[in-house]
């Protein structure tokens, strides 16, 4: 099965985000990908210092979601689109899953917020699995995938072949451009991607924006921890990778003995 990771530039507006989404989705569909995933809160854009996303609203998010559904149906490809979700309790950071027929299958909330995000979003409380064309997968969003490996292990123990990991880390104004994937001189992020796959024996598909100085590359990691492929640093585009589902056994995740840690987690 082929999966696709989109590495678009940071969107200057919601319309720009939707334009980029349509272009990259068409490219992925042309290469027979079954599903494409976009970076964290790609609509309206993550409020990273140095970037100025368009101010969202419930109406703007609803209209954008409808357009994403239309793009999925037009290209016969499933889409994972991270967005803001407004609710009476506050705003959630979520990733919607859209079927190839343009149906909203549901969404995963970001449950473990970075401390810097506490004033922007409220945390979700549930995890769930999704299935597209026989591909069972989970989603963990940025900080929680990097810092809370339990978010990935839950999906692996419940039958996921792959966990998609939309995130955003980088700058267009300061920093350095990595030259080698997983280098000792790089930030820890790519090493964490490798571990999320290796410690659970599943695929890990991590998705980042294309910036001038990225913290990490959009990458697909095999169940043995090998980086199968990654998008060139700082270059917008779509990465299409053929994954072998029988290799994603979840073997190590299923050997985990939660009862050994029950008392510790309950404190």
PDB file of C-alpha atoms in Angstrom:
ATOM      1  CA  UNK A   1       0.000   0.000   0.000  1.00  0.00           C
ATOM      2  CA  UNK A   2       1.219   3.487  -0.823  1.00  0.00           C
ATOM      3  CA  UNK A   3       0.935   6.309   1.692  1.00  0.00           C
ATOM      4  CA  UNK A   4       1.775   9.963   1.078  1.00  0.00           C
ATOM      5  CA  UNK A   5       3.151  12.705   3.316  1.00  0.00           C
ATOM      6  CA  UNK A   6       2.622  16.328   2.299  1.00  0.00           C
ATOM      7  CA  UNK A   7       5.336  18.902   3.039  1.00  0.00           C
ATOM      8  CA  UNK A   8       3.762  22.205   2.010  1.00  0.00           C
ATOM      9  CA  UNK A   9       5.084  25.679   2.757  1.00  0.00           C
ATOM     10  CA  UNK A  10       3.489  27.479   5.681  1.00  0.00           C
ATOM     11  CA  UNK A  11       0.157  28.863   4.420  1.00  0.00           C
ATOM     12  CA  UNK A  12      -0.231  32.623   4.183  1.00  0.00           C
ATOM     13  CA  UNK A  13      -4.010  32.198   4.344  1.00  0.00           C
ATOM     14  CA  UNK A  14      -6.675  29.530   4.564  1.00  0.00           C
ATOM     15  CA  UNK A  15      -7.273  29.816   0.824  1.00  0.00           C
ATOM     16  CA  UNK A  16      -3.540  29.303   0.237  1.00  0.00           C
ATOM     17  CA  UNK A  17      -3.590  26.244   2.482  1.00  0.00           C
ATOM     18  CA  UNK A  18      -6.486  24.779   0.512  1.00  0.00           C
ATOM     19  CA  UNK A  19      -4.772  25.526  -2.795  1.00  0.00           C
ATOM     20  CA  UNK A  20      -1.597  23.770  -1.623  1.00  0.00           C
ATOM     21  CA  UNK A  21      -3.652  20.877  -0.276  1.00  0.00           C
ATOM     22  CA  UNK A  22      -5.376  20.346  -3.604  1.00  0.00           C
ATOM     23  CA  UNK A  23      -2.116  20.472  -5.578  1.00  0.00           C
ATOM     24  CA  UNK A  24      -0.292  18.015  -3.328  1.00  0.00           C
ATOM     25  CA  UNK A  25      -3.284  15.694  -3.074  1.00  0.00           C
ATOM     26  CA  UNK A  26      -3.492  15.512  -6.869  1.00  0.00           C
ATOM     27  CA  UNK A  27       0.188  14.604  -7.008  1.00  0.00           C
ATOM     28  CA  UNK A  28      -0.245  11.857  -4.414  1.00  0.00           C
ATOM     29  CA  UNK A  29      -3.303  10.441  -6.162  1.00  0.00           C
ATOM     30  CA  UNK A  30      -1.439  10.384  -9.477  1.00  0.00           C
ATOM     31  CA  UNK A  31       1.102   8.099  -7.804  1.00  0.00           C
ATOM     32  CA  UNK A  32      -1.681   5.768  -6.531  1.00  0.00           C
ATOM     33  CA  UNK A  33      -1.348   6.669  -2.862  1.00  0.00           C
ATOM     34  CA  UNK A  34      -4.289   5.494  -0.758  1.00  0.00           C
ATOM     35  CA  UNK A  35      -3.981   8.263   1.822  1.00  0.00           C
ATOM     36  CA  UNK A  36      -2.152  11.563   2.303  1.00  0.00           C
ATOM     37  CA  UNK A  37      -1.371  13.304   5.582  1.00  0.00           C
ATOM     38  CA  UNK A  38      -0.717  17.042   6.131  1.00  0.00           C
ATOM     39  CA  UNK A  39       1.197  18.807   8.958  1.00  0.00           C
ATOM     40  CA  UNK A  40      -0.196  19.914  12.309  1.00  0.00           C
ATOM     41  CA  UNK A  41      -3.061  22.458  12.195  1.00  0.00           C
ATOM     42  CA  UNK A  42      -2.298  23.091   8.537  1.00  0.00           C
ATOM     43  CA  UNK A  43      -5.622  24.903   8.425  1.00  0.00           C
ATOM     44  CA  UNK A  44      -5.399  27.736   9.410  1.00  0.00           C
ATOM     45  CA  UNK A  45      -1.694  27.214  10.214  1.00  0.00           C
ATOM     46  CA  UNK A  46       0.177  26.555  13.441  1.00  0.00           C
ATOM     47  CA  UNK A  47       0.781  29.752  15.497  1.00  0.00           C
ATOM     48  CA  UNK A  48       4.538  29.286  15.615  1.00  0.00           C
ATOM     49  CA  UNK A  49       6.631  32.364  16.499  1.00  0.00           C
ATOM     50  CA  UNK A  50       7.682  34.055  13.280  1.00  0.00           C
ATOM     51  CA  UNK A  51       4.587  32.932  11.368  1.00  0.00           C
ATOM     52  CA  UNK A  52       1.238  34.693  11.079  1.00  0.00           C
ATOM     53  CA  UNK A  53      -1.611  32.320  10.247  1.00  0.00           C
ATOM     54  CA  UNK A  54      -5.006  33.695   9.284  1.00  0.00           C
ATOM     55  CA  UNK A  55      -7.394  33.984  12.212  1.00  0.00           C
ATOM     56  CA  UNK A  56      -9.791  31.070  12.108  1.00  0.00           C
ATOM     57  CA  UNK A  57     -13.438  30.795  13.091  1.00  0.00           C
ATOM     58  CA  UNK A  58     -16.026  28.013  13.313  1.00  0.00           C
ATOM     59  CA  UNK A  59     -17.493  29.106   9.976  1.00  0.00           C
ATOM     60  CA  UNK A  60     -14.108  29.204   8.242  1.00  0.00           C
ATOM     61  CA  UNK A  61     -13.182  25.765   9.558  1.00  0.00           C
ATOM     62  CA  UNK A  62     -16.509  24.271   8.488  1.00  0.00           C
ATOM     63  CA  UNK A  63     -16.162  25.696   4.982  1.00  0.00           C
ATOM     64  CA  UNK A  64     -12.541  24.508   4.722  1.00  0.00           C
ATOM     65  CA  UNK A  65     -13.452  20.997   5.845  1.00  0.00           C
ATOM     66  CA  UNK A  66     -16.121  20.779   3.154  1.00  0.00           C
ATOM     67  CA  UNK A  67     -13.561  21.761   0.518  1.00  0.00           C
ATOM     68  CA  UNK A  68     -11.134  19.104   1.764  1.00  0.00           C
ATOM     69  CA  UNK A  69     -13.899  16.507   1.509  1.00  0.00           C
ATOM     70  CA  UNK A  70     -14.524  17.570  -2.083  1.00  0.00           C
ATOM     71  CA  UNK A  71     -10.811  17.271  -2.915  1.00  0.00           C
ATOM     72  CA  UNK A  72     -10.703  13.759  -1.437  1.00  0.00           C
ATOM     73  CA  UNK A  73     -13.725  12.633  -3.449  1.00  0.00           C
ATOM     74  CA  UNK A  74     -12.463  14.247  -6.662  1.00  0.00           C
ATOM     75  CA  UNK A  75      -9.116  12.452  -6.407  1.00  0.00           C
ATOM     76  CA  UNK A  76     -10.368   9.204  -4.814  1.00  0.00           C
ATOM     77  CA  UNK A  77      -7.848   9.417  -1.979  1.00  0.00           C
ATOM     78  CA  UNK A  78      -8.213   9.563   1.793  1.00  0.00           C
ATOM     79  CA  UNK A  79      -6.887  12.695   3.513  1.00  0.00           C
ATOM     80  CA  UNK A  80      -5.681  13.378   7.047  1.00  0.00           C
ATOM     81  CA  UNK A  81      -6.100  17.122   7.517  1.00  0.00           C
ATOM     82  CA  UNK A  82      -5.088  18.700  10.841  1.00  0.00           C
ATOM     83  CA  UNK A  83      -7.239  21.709  11.750  1.00  0.00           C
ATOM     84  CA  UNK A  84      -8.664  23.716  14.610  1.00  0.00           C
ATOM     85  CA  UNK A  85     -11.995  22.498  15.985  1.00  0.00           C
ATOM     86  CA  UNK A  86     -14.174  24.962  17.866  1.00  0.00           C
ATOM     87  CA  UNK A  87     -16.436  23.700  20.647  1.00  0.00           C
ATOM     88  CA  UNK A  88     -18.389  25.238  23.545  1.00  0.00           C
ATOM     89  CA  UNK A  89     -15.580  24.135  25.882  1.00  0.00           C
ATOM     90  CA  UNK A  90     -12.821  25.730  23.824  1.00  0.00           C
ATOM     91  CA  UNK A  91     -10.710  25.025  20.749  1.00  0.00           C
ATOM     92  CA  UNK A  92      -9.173  21.616  20.033  1.00  0.00           C
ATOM     93  CA  UNK A  93      -6.126  20.787  17.928  1.00  0.00           C
ATOM     94  CA  UNK A  94      -7.364  17.863  15.810  1.00  0.00           C
ATOM     95  CA  UNK A  95      -6.618  15.776  12.743  1.00  0.00           C
ATOM     96  CA  UNK A  96      -9.674  14.914  10.652  1.00  0.00           C
ATOM     97  CA  UNK A  97      -9.728  11.723   8.604  1.00  0.00           C
ATOM     98  CA  UNK A  98     -11.590  12.005   5.297  1.00  0.00           C
ATOM     99  CA  UNK A  99     -12.391   8.913   3.210  1.00  0.00           C
ATOM    100  CA  UNK A 100     -11.696   8.634  -0.515  1.00  0.00           C
ATOM    101  CA  UNK A 101     -15.424   9.204  -1.014  1.00  0.00           C
ATOM    102  CA  UNK A 102     -15.254  12.534   0.802  1.00  0.00           C
ATOM    103  CA  UNK A 103     -16.842  11.335   4.060  1.00  0.00           C
ATOM    104  CA  UNK A 104     -15.589  12.546   7.434  1.00  0.00           C
ATOM    105  CA  UNK A 105     -14.649   9.370   9.295  1.00  0.00           C
ATOM    106  CA  UNK A 106     -13.827  11.209  12.512  1.00  0.00           C
ATOM    107  CA  UNK A 107     -10.904  12.963  14.118  1.00  0.00           C
ATOM    108  CA  UNK A 108      -8.123  12.533  16.639  1.00  0.00           C
ATOM    109  CA  UNK A 109      -7.602  15.266  19.214  1.00  0.00           C
ATOM    110  CA  UNK A 110      -4.228  16.325  20.533  1.00  0.00           C
ATOM    111  CA  UNK A 111      -4.456  15.036  24.085  1.00  0.00           C
ATOM    112  CA  UNK A 112      -1.018  15.950  25.432  1.00  0.00           C
ATOM    113  CA  UNK A 113      -0.436  19.631  24.758  1.00  0.00           C
ATOM    114  CA  UNK A 114       2.966  21.261  24.834  1.00  0.00           C
ATOM    115  CA  UNK A 115       3.026  23.614  27.861  1.00  0.00           C
ATOM    116  CA  UNK A 116       3.308  26.565  25.465  1.00  0.00           C
ATOM    117  CA  UNK A 117      -0.049  25.580  23.926  1.00  0.00           C
ATOM    118  CA  UNK A 118      -2.165  25.663  27.083  1.00  0.00           C
ATOM    119  CA  UNK A 119      -3.473  29.133  26.295  1.00  0.00           C
ATOM    120  CA  UNK A 120      -4.372  28.235  22.691  1.00  0.00           C
ATOM    121  CA  UNK A 121      -6.057  24.826  22.766  1.00  0.00           C
ATOM    122  CA  UNK A 122      -7.750  22.547  25.242  1.00  0.00           C
ATOM    123  CA  UNK A 123      -6.574  18.921  25.435  1.00  0.00           C
ATOM    124  CA  UNK A 124      -8.628  16.035  24.170  1.00  0.00           C
ATOM    125  CA  UNK A 125      -9.224  12.943  26.278  1.00  0.00           C
ATOM    126  CA  UNK A 126      -9.640   9.983  23.912  1.00  0.00           C
ATOM    127  CA  UNK A 127      -7.622   7.995  21.400  1.00  0.00           C
ATOM    128  CA  UNK A 128      -9.047   6.125  18.429  1.00  0.00           C
ATOM    129  CA  UNK A 129      -8.094   4.027  15.436  1.00  0.00           C
ATOM    130  CA  UNK A 130      -9.129   4.549  11.823  1.00  0.00           C
ATOM    131  CA  UNK A 131      -9.237   2.240   8.815  1.00  0.00           C
ATOM    132  CA  UNK A 132      -8.882   3.036   5.111  1.00  0.00           C
ATOM    133  CA  UNK A 133      -8.709   0.274   2.492  1.00  0.00           C
ATOM    134  CA  UNK A 134      -7.653  -2.255   5.107  1.00  0.00           C
ATOM    135  CA  UNK A 135      -5.014   0.067   6.555  1.00  0.00           C
ATOM    136  CA  UNK A 136      -5.540   0.409  10.310  1.00  0.00           C
ATOM    137  CA  UNK A 137      -3.817   3.464  11.687  1.00  0.00           C
ATOM    138  CA  UNK A 138      -3.606   5.832  14.597  1.00  0.00           C
ATOM    139  CA  UNK A 139      -2.676   9.495  14.814  1.00  0.00           C
ATOM    140  CA  UNK A 140      -0.519  11.256  17.371  1.00  0.00           C
ATOM    141  CA  UNK A 141       0.005  15.001  17.044  1.00  0.00           C
ATOM    142  CA  UNK A 142       3.438  16.645  17.395  1.00  0.00           C
ATOM    143  CA  UNK A 143       4.452  17.006  21.079  1.00  0.00           C
ATOM    144  CA  UNK A 144       2.545  13.952  22.260  1.00  0.00           C
ATOM    145  CA  UNK A 145       4.254  11.719  19.689  1.00  0.00           C
ATOM    146  CA  UNK A 146       7.694  13.095  20.507  1.00  0.00           C
ATOM    147  CA  UNK A 147       7.349  13.223  24.291  1.00  0.00           C
ATOM    148  CA  UNK A 148       4.635  10.672  25.145  1.00  0.00           C
ATOM    149  CA  UNK A 149       5.419   7.309  23.507  1.00  0.00           C
ATOM    150  CA  UNK A 150       2.313   5.845  25.133  1.00  0.00           C
ATOM    151  CA  UNK A 151       0.237   7.628  22.495  1.00  0.00           C
ATOM    152  CA  UNK A 152       1.849   5.472  19.804  1.00  0.00           C
ATOM    153  CA  UNK A 153       1.985   2.278  21.850  1.00  0.00           C
ATOM    154  CA  UNK A 154      -1.783   2.457  22.414  1.00  0.00           C
ATOM    155  CA  UNK A 155      -2.390   2.429  18.665  1.00  0.00           C
ATOM    156  CA  UNK A 156       0.093  -0.384  18.060  1.00  0.00           C
ATOM    157  CA  UNK A 157      -1.412  -2.537  20.801  1.00  0.00           C
ATOM    158  CA  UNK A 158      -4.824  -2.040  19.244  1.00  0.00           C
ATOM    159  CA  UNK A 159      -3.834  -3.202  15.779  1.00  0.00           C
ATOM    160  CA  UNK A 160      -2.464  -0.147  13.967  1.00  0.00           C
ATOM    161  CA  UNK A 161      -0.036  -0.834  11.130  1.00  0.00           C
ATOM    162  CA  UNK A 162       1.085   2.780  11.016  1.00  0.00           C
ATOM    163  CA  UNK A 163       0.815   5.866  13.179  1.00  0.00           C
ATOM    164  CA  UNK A 164       0.678   9.195  11.370  1.00  0.00           C
ATOM    165  CA  UNK A 165       2.382  12.054  13.175  1.00  0.00           C
ATOM    166  CA  UNK A 166       1.498  15.535  11.915  1.00  0.00           C
ATOM    167  CA  UNK A 167       3.749  18.129  13.515  1.00  0.00           C
ATOM    168  CA  UNK A 168       5.399  21.477  12.902  1.00  0.00           C
ATOM    169  CA  UNK A 169       8.927  22.415  13.832  1.00  0.00           C
ATOM    170  CA  UNK A 170      11.052  24.961  12.031  1.00  0.00           C
ATOM    171  CA  UNK A 171      11.604  28.570  11.049  1.00  0.00           C
ATOM    172  CA  UNK A 172      11.979  30.715   7.958  1.00  0.00           C
ATOM    173  CA  UNK A 173      14.166  33.286   9.714  1.00  0.00           C
ATOM    174  CA  UNK A 174      16.623  31.600  12.090  1.00  0.00           C
ATOM    175  CA  UNK A 175      18.330  28.265  12.482  1.00  0.00           C
ATOM    176  CA  UNK A 176      20.259  25.834  10.304  1.00  0.00           C
ATOM    177  CA  UNK A 177      19.243  23.500   7.507  1.00  0.00           C
ATOM    178  CA  UNK A 178      20.013  19.826   8.258  1.00  0.00           C
ATOM    179  CA  UNK A 179      21.976  17.954   5.621  1.00  0.00           C
ATOM    180  CA  UNK A 180      21.791  14.360   6.886  1.00  0.00           C
ATOM    181  CA  UNK A 181      18.744  12.551   8.255  1.00  0.00           C
ATOM    182  CA  UNK A 182      19.179  11.502  11.886  1.00  0.00           C
ATOM    183  CA  UNK A 183      22.564  13.201  12.237  1.00  0.00           C
ATOM    184  CA  UNK A 184      23.993  13.682  15.714  1.00  0.00           C
ATOM    185  CA  UNK A 185      23.994  17.417  15.030  1.00  0.00           C
ATOM    186  CA  UNK A 186      20.248  17.452  14.265  1.00  0.00           C
ATOM    187  CA  UNK A 187      17.520  18.037  16.833  1.00  0.00           C
ATOM    188  CA  UNK A 188      16.263  14.929  18.642  1.00  0.00           C
ATOM    189  CA  UNK A 189      13.035  14.737  16.630  1.00  0.00           C
ATOM    190  CA  UNK A 190      14.152  12.267  13.975  1.00  0.00           C
ATOM    191  CA  UNK A 191      15.642   9.962  16.600  1.00  0.00           C
ATOM    192  CA  UNK A 192      12.257   9.999  18.361  1.00  0.00           C
ATOM    193  CA  UNK A 193      10.538   9.047  15.087  1.00  0.00           C
ATOM    194  CA  UNK A 194      12.865   6.068  14.769  1.00  0.00           C
ATOM    195  CA  UNK A 195      12.127   4.938  18.311  1.00  0.00           C
ATOM    196  CA  UNK A 196       8.344   5.222  17.950  1.00  0.00           C
ATOM    197  CA  UNK A 197       8.524   2.714  15.076  1.00  0.00           C
ATOM    198  CA  UNK A 198      11.194   0.443  16.540  1.00  0.00           C
ATOM    199  CA  UNK A 199       9.789   0.146  20.058  1.00  0.00           C
ATOM    200  CA  UNK A 200       6.358  -0.830  18.698  1.00  0.00           C
ATOM    201  CA  UNK A 201       7.282  -2.771  15.506  1.00  0.00           C
ATOM    202  CA  UNK A 202       5.029  -0.624  13.295  1.00  0.00           C
ATOM    203  CA  UNK A 203       5.439   2.092  10.669  1.00  0.00           C
ATOM    204  CA  UNK A 204       5.707   5.693  11.858  1.00  0.00           C
ATOM    205  CA  UNK A 205       4.883   8.435   9.335  1.00  0.00           C
ATOM    206  CA  UNK A 206       5.900  11.885  10.540  1.00  0.00           C
ATOM    207  CA  UNK A 207       4.810  14.993   8.612  1.00  0.00           C
ATOM    208  CA  UNK A 208       6.303  18.499   8.800  1.00  0.00           C
ATOM    209  CA  UNK A 209       5.932  21.772   6.899  1.00  0.00           C
ATOM    210  CA  UNK A 210       8.657  22.785   4.463  1.00  0.00           C
ATOM    211  CA  UNK A 211      10.518  25.714   6.006  1.00  0.00           C
ATOM    212  CA  UNK A 212      13.906  27.242   5.345  1.00  0.00           C
ATOM    213  CA  UNK A 213      15.277  25.914   8.636  1.00  0.00           C
ATOM    214  CA  UNK A 214      13.292  22.760   9.530  1.00  0.00           C
ATOM    215  CA  UNK A 215      13.755  20.864  12.784  1.00  0.00           C
ATOM    216  CA  UNK A 216      12.970  17.577  11.033  1.00  0.00           C
ATOM    217  CA  UNK A 217      12.025  16.048   7.705  1.00  0.00           C
ATOM    218  CA  UNK A 218       8.746  14.438   6.760  1.00  0.00           C
ATOM    219  CA  UNK A 219       9.746  10.795   7.114  1.00  0.00           C
ATOM    220  CA  UNK A 220       8.470   7.226   6.921  1.00  0.00           C
ATOM    221  CA  UNK A 221      10.130   4.843   9.386  1.00  0.00           C
ATOM    222  CA  UNK A 222       9.909   1.053   9.028  1.00  0.00           C
ATOM    223  CA  UNK A 223       9.020  -1.320  11.891  1.00  0.00           C
ATOM    224  CA  UNK A 224      12.737  -2.101  12.382  1.00  0.00           C
ATOM    225  CA  UNK A 225      13.556   1.598  12.883  1.00  0.00           C
ATOM    226  CA  UNK A 226      14.984   2.165   9.401  1.00  0.00           C
ATOM    227  CA  UNK A 227      14.169   5.443   7.680  1.00  0.00           C
ATOM    228  CA  UNK A 228      12.665   4.274   4.378  1.00  0.00           C
ATOM    229  CA  UNK A 229      12.378   7.712   2.835  1.00  0.00           C
ATOM    230  CA  UNK A 230      12.222  11.382   3.725  1.00  0.00           C
ATOM    231  CA  UNK A 231      11.363  14.641   2.004  1.00  0.00           C
ATOM    232  CA  UNK A 232      14.355  16.821   1.193  1.00  0.00           C
ATOM    233  CA  UNK A 233      14.866  19.496   3.843  1.00  0.00           C
ATOM    234  CA  UNK A 234      13.198  22.804   3.046  1.00  0.00           C
ATOM    235  CA  UNK A 235      11.711  21.604  -0.255  1.00  0.00           C
ATOM    236  CA  UNK A 236       7.901  21.600  -0.597  1.00  0.00           C
ATOM    237  CA  UNK A 237       6.452  18.462  -2.107  1.00  0.00           C
ATOM    238  CA  UNK A 238       4.769  15.142  -1.527  1.00  0.00           C
ATOM    239  CA  UNK A 239       6.533  11.965  -0.414  1.00  0.00           C
ATOM    240  CA  UNK A 240       4.903   8.725  -1.593  1.00  0.00           C
ATOM    241  CA  UNK A 241       6.115   5.502   0.026  1.00  0.00           C
ATOM    242  CA  UNK A 242       5.096   1.880  -0.522  1.00  0.00           C
ATOM    243  CA  UNK A 243       4.746   0.128   2.836  1.00  0.00           C
ATOM    244  CA  UNK A 244       4.531  -3.625   3.467  1.00  0.00           C
ATOM    245  CA  UNK A 245       1.710  -4.114   5.964  1.00  0.00           C
ATOM    246  CA  UNK A 246       2.646  -7.660   7.122  1.00  0.00           C
ATOM    247  CA  UNK A 247       5.918  -6.246   8.492  1.00  0.00           C
ATOM    248  CA  UNK A 248       3.953  -4.072  10.919  1.00  0.00           C
ATOM    249  CA  UNK A 249       3.275  -6.820  13.453  1.00  0.00           C
ATOM    250  CA  UNK A 250       3.092  -4.673  16.578  1.00  0.00           C
ATOM    251  CA  UNK A 251       5.105  -7.466  18.184  1.00  0.00           C
ATOM    252  CA  UNK A 252       7.023  -5.436  20.751  1.00  0.00           C
ATOM    253  CA  UNK A 253       4.021  -3.263  21.611  1.00  0.00           C
ATOM    254  CA  UNK A 254       1.913  -6.345  22.288  1.00  0.00           C
ATOM    255  CA  UNK A 255       4.542  -7.746  24.649  1.00  0.00           C
ATOM    256  CA  UNK A 256       4.161  -4.685  26.873  1.00  0.00           C
ATOM    257  CA  UNK A 257       2.828  -5.604  30.335  1.00  0.00           C
ATOM    258  CA  UNK A 258       0.695  -2.659  31.497  1.00  0.00           C
ATOM    259  CA  UNK A 259      -0.116  -4.318  34.811  1.00  0.00           C
ATOM    260  CA  UNK A 260       3.509  -3.822  35.869  1.00  0.00           C
ATOM    261  CA  UNK A 261       3.009  -0.058  35.730  1.00  0.00           C
ATOM    262  CA  UNK A 262      -0.629   0.306  36.779  1.00  0.00           C
ATOM    263  CA  UNK A 263       0.166   1.616  40.257  1.00  0.00           C
ATOM    264  CA  UNK A 264       2.721   4.086  38.921  1.00  0.00           C
ATOM    265  CA  UNK A 265       0.330   5.541  36.336  1.00  0.00           C
ATOM    266  CA  UNK A 266      -2.470   5.850  38.908  1.00  0.00           C
ATOM    267  CA  UNK A 267      -0.476   8.180  41.155  1.00  0.00           C
TER     268      UNK A 267
END
